[in-house]
PDB file of C-alpha atoms and ligand atoms in Angstrom:
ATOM      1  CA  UNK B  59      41.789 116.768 -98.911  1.00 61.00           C
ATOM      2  CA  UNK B  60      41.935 113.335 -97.413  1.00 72.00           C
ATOM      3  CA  UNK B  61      43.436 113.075 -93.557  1.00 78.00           C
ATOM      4  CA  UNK B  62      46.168 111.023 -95.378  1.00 79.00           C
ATOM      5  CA  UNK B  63      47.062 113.724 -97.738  1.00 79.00           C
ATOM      6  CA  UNK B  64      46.886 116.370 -95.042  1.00 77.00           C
ATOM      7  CA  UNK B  65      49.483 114.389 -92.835  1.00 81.00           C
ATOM      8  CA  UNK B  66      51.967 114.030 -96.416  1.00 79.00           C
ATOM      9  CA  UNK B  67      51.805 118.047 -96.181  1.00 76.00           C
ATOM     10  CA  UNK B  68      52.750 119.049 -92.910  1.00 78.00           C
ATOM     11  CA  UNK B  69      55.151 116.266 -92.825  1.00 73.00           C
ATOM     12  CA  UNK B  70      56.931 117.616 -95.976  1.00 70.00           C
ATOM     13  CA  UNK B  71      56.565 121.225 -95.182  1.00 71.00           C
ATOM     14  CA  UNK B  72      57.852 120.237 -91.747  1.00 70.00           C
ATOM     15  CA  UNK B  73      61.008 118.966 -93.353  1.00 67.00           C
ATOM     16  CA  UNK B  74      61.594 121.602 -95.708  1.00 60.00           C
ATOM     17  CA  UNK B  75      61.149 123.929 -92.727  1.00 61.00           C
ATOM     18  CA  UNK B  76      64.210 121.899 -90.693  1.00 61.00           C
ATOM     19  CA  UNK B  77      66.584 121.818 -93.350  1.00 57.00           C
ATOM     20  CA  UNK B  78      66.188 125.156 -94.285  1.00 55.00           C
ATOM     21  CA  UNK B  79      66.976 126.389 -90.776  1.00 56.00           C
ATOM     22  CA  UNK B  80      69.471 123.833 -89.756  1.00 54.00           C
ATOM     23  CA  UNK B  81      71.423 123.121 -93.160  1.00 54.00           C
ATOM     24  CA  UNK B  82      74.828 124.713 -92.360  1.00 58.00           C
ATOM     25  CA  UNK B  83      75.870 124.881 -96.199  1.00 67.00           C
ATOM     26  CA  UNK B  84      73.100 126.928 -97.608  1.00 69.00           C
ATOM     27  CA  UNK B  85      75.014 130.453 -98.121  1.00 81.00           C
ATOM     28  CA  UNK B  86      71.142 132.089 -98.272  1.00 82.00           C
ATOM     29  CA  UNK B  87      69.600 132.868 -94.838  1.00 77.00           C
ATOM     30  CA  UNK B  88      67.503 130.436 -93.981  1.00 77.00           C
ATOM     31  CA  UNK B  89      63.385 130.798 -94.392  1.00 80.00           C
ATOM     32  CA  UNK B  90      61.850 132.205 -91.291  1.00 81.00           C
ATOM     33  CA  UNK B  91      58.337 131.545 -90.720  1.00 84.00           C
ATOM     34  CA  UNK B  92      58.180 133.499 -87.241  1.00 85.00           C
ATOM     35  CA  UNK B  93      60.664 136.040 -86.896  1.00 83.00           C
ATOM     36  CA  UNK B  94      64.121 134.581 -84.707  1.00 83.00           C
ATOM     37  CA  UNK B  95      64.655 136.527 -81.576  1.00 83.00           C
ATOM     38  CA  UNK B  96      67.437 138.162 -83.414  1.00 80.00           C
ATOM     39  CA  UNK B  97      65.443 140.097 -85.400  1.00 84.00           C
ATOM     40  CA  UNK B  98      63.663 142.859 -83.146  1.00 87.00           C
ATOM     41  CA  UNK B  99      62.770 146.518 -84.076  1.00 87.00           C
ATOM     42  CA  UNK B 100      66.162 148.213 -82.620  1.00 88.00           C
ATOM     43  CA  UNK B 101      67.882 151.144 -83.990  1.00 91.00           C
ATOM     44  CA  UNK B 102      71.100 151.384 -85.451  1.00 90.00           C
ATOM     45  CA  UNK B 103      74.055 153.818 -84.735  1.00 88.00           C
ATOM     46  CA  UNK B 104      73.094 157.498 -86.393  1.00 89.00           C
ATOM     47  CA  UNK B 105      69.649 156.066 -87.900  1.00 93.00           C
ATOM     48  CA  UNK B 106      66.470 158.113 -88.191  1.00 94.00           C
ATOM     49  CA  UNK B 107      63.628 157.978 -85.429  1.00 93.00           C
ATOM     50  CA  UNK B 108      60.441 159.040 -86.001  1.00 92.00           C
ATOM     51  CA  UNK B 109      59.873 159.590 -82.427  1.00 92.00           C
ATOM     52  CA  UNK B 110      61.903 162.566 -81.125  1.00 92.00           C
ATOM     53  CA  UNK B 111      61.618 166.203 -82.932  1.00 94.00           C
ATOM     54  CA  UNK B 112      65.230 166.482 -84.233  1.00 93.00           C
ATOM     55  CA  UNK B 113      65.094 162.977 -85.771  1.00 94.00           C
ATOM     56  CA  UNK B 114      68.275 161.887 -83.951  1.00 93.00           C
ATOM     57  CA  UNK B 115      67.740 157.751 -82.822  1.00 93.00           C
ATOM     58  CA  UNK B 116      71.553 158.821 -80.773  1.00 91.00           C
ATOM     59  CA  UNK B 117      70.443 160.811 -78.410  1.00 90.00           C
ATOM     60  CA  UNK B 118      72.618 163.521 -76.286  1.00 87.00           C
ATOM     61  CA  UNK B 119      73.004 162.768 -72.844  1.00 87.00           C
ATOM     62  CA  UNK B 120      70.570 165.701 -71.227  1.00 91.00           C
ATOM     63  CA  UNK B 121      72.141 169.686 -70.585  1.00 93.00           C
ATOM     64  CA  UNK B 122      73.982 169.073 -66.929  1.00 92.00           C
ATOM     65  CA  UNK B 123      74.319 165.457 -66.703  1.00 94.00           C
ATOM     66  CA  UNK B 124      77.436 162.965 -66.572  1.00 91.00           C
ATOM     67  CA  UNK B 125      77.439 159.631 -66.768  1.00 88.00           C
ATOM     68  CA  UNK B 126      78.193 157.169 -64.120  1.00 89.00           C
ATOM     69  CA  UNK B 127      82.230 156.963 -63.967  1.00 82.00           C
ATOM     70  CA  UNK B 128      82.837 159.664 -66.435  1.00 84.00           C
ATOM     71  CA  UNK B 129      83.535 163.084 -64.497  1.00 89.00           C
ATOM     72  CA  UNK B 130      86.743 163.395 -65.198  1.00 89.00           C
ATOM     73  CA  UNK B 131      86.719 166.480 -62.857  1.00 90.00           C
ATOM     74  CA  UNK B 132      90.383 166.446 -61.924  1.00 93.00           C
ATOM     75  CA  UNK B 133      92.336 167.671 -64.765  1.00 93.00           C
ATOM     76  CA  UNK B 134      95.870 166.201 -63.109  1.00 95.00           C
ATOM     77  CA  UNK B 135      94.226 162.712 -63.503  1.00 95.00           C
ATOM     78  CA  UNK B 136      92.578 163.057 -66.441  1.00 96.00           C
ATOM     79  CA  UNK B 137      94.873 165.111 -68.535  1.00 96.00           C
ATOM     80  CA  UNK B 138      98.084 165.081 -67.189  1.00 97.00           C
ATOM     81  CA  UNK B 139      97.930 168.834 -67.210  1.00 97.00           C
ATOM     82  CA  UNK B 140      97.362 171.300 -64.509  1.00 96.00           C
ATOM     83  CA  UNK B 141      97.680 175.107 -65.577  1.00 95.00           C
ATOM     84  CA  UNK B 142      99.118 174.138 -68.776  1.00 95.00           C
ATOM     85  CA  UNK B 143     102.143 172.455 -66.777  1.00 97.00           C
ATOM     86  CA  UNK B 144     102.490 168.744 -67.073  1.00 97.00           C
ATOM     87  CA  UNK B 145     101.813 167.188 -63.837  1.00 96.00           C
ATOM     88  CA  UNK B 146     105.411 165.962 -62.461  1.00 95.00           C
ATOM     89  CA  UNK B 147     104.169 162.938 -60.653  1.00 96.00           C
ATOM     90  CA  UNK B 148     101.413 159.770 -61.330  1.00 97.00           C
ATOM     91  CA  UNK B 149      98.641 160.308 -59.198  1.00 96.00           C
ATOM     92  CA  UNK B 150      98.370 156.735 -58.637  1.00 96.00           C
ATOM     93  CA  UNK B 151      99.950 154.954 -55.583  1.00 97.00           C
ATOM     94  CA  UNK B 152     102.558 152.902 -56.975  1.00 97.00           C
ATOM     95  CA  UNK B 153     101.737 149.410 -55.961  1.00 98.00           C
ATOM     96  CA  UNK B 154     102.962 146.102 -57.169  1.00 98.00           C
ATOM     97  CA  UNK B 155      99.061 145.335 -58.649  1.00 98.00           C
ATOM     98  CA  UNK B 156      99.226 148.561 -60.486  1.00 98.00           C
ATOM     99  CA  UNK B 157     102.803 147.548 -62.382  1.00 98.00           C
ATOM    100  CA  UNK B 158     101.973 143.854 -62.801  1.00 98.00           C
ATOM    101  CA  UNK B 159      98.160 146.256 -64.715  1.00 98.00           C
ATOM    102  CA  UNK B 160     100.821 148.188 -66.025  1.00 98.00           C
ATOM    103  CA  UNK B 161     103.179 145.699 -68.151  1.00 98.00           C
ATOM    104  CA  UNK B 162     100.026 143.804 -69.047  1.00 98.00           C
ATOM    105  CA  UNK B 163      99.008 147.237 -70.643  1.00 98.00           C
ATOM    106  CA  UNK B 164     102.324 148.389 -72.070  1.00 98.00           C
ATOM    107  CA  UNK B 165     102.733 145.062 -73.873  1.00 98.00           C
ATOM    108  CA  UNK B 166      99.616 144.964 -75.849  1.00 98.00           C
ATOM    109  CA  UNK B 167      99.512 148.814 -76.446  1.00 98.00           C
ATOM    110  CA  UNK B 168     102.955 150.370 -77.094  1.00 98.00           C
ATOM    111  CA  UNK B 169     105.229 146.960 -77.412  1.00 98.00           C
ATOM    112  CA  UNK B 170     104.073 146.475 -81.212  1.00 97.00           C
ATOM    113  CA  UNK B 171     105.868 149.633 -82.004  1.00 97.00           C
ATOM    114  CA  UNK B 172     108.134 150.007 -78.579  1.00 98.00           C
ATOM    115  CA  UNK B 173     109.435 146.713 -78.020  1.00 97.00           C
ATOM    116  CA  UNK B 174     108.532 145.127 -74.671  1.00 97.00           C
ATOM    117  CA  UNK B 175     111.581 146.454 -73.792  1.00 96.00           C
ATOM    118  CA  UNK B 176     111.190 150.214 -74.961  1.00 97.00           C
ATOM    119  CA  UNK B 177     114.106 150.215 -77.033  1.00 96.00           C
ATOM    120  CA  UNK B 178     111.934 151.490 -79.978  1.00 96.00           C
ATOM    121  CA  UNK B 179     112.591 147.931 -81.586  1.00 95.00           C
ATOM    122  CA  UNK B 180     109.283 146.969 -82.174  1.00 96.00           C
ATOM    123  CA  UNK B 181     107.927 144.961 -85.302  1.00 96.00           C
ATOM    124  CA  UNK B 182     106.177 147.979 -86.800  1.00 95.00           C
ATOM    125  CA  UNK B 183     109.053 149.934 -86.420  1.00 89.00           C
ATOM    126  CA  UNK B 184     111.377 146.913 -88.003  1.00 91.00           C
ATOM    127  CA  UNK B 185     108.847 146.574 -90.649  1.00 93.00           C
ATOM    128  CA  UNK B 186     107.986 150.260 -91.507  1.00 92.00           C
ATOM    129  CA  UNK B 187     111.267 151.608 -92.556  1.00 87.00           C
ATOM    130  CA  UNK B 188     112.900 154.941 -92.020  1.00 89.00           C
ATOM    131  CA  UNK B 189     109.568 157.347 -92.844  1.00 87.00           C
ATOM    132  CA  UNK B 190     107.736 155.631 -88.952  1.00 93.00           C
ATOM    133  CA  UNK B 191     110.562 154.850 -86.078  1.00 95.00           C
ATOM    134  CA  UNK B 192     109.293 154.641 -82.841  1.00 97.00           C
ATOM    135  CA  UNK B 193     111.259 156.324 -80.464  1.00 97.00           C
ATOM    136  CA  UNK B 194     113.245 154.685 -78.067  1.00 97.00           C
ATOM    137  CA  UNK B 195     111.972 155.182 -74.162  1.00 98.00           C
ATOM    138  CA  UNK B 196     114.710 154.286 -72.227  1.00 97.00           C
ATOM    139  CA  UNK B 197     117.264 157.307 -74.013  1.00 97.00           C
ATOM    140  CA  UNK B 198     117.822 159.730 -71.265  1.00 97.00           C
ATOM    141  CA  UNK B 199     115.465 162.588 -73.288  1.00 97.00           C
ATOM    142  CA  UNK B 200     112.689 160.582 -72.829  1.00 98.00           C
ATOM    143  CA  UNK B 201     113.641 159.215 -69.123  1.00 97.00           C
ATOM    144  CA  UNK B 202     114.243 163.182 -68.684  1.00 97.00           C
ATOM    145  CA  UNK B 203     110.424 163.377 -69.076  1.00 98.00           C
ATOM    146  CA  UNK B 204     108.153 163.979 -66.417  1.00 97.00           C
ATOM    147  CA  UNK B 205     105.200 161.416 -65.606  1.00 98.00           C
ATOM    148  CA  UNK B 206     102.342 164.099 -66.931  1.00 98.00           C
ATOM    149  CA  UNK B 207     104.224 164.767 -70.221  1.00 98.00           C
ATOM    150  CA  UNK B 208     104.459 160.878 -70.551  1.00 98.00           C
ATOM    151  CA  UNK B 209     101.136 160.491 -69.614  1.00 98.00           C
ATOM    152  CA  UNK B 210     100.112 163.192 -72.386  1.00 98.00           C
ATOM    153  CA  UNK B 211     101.855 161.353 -75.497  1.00 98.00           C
ATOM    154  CA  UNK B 212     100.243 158.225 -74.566  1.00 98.00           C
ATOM    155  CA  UNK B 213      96.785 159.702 -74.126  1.00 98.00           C
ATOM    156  CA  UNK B 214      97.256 162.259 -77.304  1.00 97.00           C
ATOM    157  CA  UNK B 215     100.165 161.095 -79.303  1.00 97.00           C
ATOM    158  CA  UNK B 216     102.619 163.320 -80.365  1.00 97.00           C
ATOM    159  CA  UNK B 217     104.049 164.229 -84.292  1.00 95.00           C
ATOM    160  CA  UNK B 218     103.306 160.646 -86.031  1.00 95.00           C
ATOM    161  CA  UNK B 219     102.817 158.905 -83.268  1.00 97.00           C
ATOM    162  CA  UNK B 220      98.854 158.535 -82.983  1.00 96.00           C
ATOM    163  CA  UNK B 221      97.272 158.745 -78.808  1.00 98.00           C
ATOM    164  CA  UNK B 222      95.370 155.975 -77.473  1.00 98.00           C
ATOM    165  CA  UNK B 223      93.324 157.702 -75.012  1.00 96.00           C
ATOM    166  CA  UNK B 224      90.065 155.914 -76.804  1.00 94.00           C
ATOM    167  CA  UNK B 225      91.675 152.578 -76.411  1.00 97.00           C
ATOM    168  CA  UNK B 226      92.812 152.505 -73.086  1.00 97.00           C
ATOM    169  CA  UNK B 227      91.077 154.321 -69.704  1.00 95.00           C
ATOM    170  CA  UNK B 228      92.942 157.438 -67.869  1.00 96.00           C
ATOM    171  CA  UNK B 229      94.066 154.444 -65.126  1.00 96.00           C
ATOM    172  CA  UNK B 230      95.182 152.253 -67.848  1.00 98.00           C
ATOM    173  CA  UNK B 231      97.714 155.095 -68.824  1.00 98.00           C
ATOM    174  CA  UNK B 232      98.745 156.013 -65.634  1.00 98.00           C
ATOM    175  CA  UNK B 233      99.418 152.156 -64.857  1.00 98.00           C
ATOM    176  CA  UNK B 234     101.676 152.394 -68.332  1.00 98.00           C
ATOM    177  CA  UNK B 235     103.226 155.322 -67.198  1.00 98.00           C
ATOM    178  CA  UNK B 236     104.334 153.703 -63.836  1.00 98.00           C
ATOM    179  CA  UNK B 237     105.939 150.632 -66.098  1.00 98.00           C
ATOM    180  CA  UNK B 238     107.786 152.505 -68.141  1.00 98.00           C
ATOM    181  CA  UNK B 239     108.927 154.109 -65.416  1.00 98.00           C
ATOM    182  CA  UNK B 240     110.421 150.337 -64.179  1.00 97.00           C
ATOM    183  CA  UNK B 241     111.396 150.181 -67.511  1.00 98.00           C
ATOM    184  CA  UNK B 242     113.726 153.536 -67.178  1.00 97.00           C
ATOM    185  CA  UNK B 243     115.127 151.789 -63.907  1.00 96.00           C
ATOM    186  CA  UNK B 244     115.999 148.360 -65.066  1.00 94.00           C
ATOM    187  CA  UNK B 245     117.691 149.924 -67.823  1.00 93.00           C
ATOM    188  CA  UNK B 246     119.568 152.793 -65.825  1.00 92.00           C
ATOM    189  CA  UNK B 247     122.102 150.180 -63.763  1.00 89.00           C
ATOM    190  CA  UNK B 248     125.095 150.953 -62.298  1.00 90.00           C
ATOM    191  CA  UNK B 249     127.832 149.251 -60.255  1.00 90.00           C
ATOM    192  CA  UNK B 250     126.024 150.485 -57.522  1.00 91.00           C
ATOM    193  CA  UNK B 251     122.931 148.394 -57.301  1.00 90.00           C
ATOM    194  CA  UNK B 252     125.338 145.154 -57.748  1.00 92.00           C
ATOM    195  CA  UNK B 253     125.802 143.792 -54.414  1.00 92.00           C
ATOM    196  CA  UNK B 254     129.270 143.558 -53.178  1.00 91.00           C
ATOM    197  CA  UNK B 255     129.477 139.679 -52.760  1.00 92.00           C
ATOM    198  CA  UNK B 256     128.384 139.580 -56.566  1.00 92.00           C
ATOM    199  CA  UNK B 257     130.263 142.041 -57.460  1.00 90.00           C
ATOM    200  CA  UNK B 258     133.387 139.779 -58.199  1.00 89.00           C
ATOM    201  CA  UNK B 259     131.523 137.543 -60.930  1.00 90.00           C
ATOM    202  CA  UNK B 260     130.863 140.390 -62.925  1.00 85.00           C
ATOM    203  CA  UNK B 261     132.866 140.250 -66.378  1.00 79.00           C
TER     204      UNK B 261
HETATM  205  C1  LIG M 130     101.837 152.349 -83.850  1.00 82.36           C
HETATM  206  C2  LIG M 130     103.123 152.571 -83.254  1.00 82.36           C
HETATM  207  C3  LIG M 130     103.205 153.147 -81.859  1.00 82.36           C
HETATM  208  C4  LIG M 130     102.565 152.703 -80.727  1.00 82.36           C
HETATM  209  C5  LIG M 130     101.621 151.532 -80.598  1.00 82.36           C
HETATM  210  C6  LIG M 130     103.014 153.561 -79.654  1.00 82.36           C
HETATM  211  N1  LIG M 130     103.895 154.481 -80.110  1.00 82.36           N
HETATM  212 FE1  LIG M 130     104.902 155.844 -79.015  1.00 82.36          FE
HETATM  213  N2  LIG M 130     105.847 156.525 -80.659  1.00 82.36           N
HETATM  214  C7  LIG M 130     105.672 156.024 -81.948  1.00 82.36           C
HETATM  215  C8  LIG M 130     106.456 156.807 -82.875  1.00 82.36           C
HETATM  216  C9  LIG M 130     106.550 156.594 -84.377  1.00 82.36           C
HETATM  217  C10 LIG M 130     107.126 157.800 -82.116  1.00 82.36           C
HETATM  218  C11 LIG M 130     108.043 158.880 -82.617  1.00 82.36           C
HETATM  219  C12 LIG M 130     107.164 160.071 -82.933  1.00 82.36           C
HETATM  220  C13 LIG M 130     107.928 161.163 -83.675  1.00 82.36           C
HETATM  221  O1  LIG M 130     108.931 161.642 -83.141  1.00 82.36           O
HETATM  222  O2  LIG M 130     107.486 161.495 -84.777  1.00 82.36           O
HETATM  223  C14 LIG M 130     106.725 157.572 -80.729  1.00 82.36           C
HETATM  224  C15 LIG M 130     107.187 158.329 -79.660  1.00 82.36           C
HETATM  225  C16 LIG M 130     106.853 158.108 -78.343  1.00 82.36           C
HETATM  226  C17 LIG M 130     107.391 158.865 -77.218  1.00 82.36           C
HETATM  227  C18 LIG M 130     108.441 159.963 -77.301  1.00 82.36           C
HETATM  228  C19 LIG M 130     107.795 161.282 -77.647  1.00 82.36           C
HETATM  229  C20 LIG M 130     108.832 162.362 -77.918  1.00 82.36           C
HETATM  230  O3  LIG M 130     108.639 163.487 -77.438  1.00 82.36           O
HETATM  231  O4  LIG M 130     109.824 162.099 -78.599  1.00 82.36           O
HETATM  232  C21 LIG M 130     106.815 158.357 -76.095  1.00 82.36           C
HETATM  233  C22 LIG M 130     107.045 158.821 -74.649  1.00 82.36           C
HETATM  234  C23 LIG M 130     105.902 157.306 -76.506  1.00 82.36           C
HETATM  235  N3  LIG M 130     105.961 157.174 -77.868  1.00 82.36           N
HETATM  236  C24 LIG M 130     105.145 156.550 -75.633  1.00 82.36           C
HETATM  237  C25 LIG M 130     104.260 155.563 -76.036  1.00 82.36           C
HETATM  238  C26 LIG M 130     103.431 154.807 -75.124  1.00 82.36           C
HETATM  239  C27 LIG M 130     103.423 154.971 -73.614  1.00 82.36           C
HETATM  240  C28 LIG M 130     102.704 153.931 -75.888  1.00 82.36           C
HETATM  241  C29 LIG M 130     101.639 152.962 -75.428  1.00 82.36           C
HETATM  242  C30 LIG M 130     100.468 153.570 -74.835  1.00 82.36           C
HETATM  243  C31 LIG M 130     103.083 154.149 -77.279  1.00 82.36           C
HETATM  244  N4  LIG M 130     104.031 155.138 -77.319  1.00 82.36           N
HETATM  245  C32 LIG M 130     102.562 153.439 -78.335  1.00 82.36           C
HETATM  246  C33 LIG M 130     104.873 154.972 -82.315  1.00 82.36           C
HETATM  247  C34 LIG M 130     104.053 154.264 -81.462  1.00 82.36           C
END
């Protein structure tokens, strides 16, 4: 081959090369000549390994060990329970940060189905029908509730109501729990917390 012809050939191959990796309309993956840096020997979730005896590529964390931020040693905390009594109060301080966490929490969480204002009036409740109504938090049964037994439907559900202890973290909860519980004030009013000057514009 001729210097000429070489040239032709690595400028054409060149060009094929580019438009196969940059065309954005080709629905085919592109050629790769070298391997892209996304492709890299990995394994995926639950897949074999030749490597260990029992085959497992997941491996179990090893006998006696707990991973960083996952003790969970104090039940009250973690489950809300204490000798199979709900624990009365949040363990949390109550703190202006930890309501603002709170409502950021409740609304994505338990508003779809809730309301944002607890009333049970949420859109999956409007939309299900009769056979899925969420309850409504702010009826004095629920308000009746202690924080731990609050704290325990949230994390594990309770009759059709699914838990969302794998969505949300233990403080998450707690944070949740604290809302709600400015949601039980703000809708448990009386003439009382009127001041008296204001009193007299009340209708
Ligand atoms: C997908 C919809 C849905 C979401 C989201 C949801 N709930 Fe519920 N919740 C329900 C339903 C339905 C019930 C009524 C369960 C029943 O009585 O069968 C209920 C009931 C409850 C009750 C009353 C339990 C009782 O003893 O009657 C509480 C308290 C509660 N939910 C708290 C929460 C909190 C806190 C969140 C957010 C972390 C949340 N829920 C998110 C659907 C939902």
């Amino acid at each position: 081959m001729t210097n000429t012809n070489v040239t032709i050939l690595l400028v054409l191959t060149s060009i094929a090369g580019l438009t196969g990796c940059l065309s954005p309309s080709r629905d085919t993956p592109p050629l790769q000549i070298w391997d892209d840096m996304k492709v890299q020997p990995k394994y995926k979730p639950q897949q074999q390994s030749g490597l260990f005896s029992d085959k497992r590529s997941s491996r179990r964390p090893p006998e006696g060990t707990v991973a960083v931020g996952q003790l969970n040693a104090d039940d009250a905390s973690h489950w809300g329970i204490v000798n199979s009594q709900y624990v009365g109060r949040n363990p949390l301080p109550i703190t202006k940060e930890l309501l603002a966490h709170g409502q950021n929490k409740f609304n994505v969480y338990c508003a779809p189905c809730h309301s944002q204002i607890g009333d049970g009036k949420g859109i999956v409740g409007v939309r299900a029908g009769a056979a899925f109504q969420p309850a409504n938090l702010t009826e004095p049964r629920v308000k009746q509730m202690n924080d731990g037994e609050l704290y325990s439907v949230a994390s594990e559900g309770r009759r059709t109501m699914m838990g969302y202890r794998n969505q949300t973290s233990d403080q998450d909860r707690w944070a949740i729990i604290a809302y709600l519980r400015a949601l039980h004030r703000a809708t448990s009013g009386t003439i009382e917390d009127v001041p008296d000057s204001l009193r007299a514009q009340l209708k």
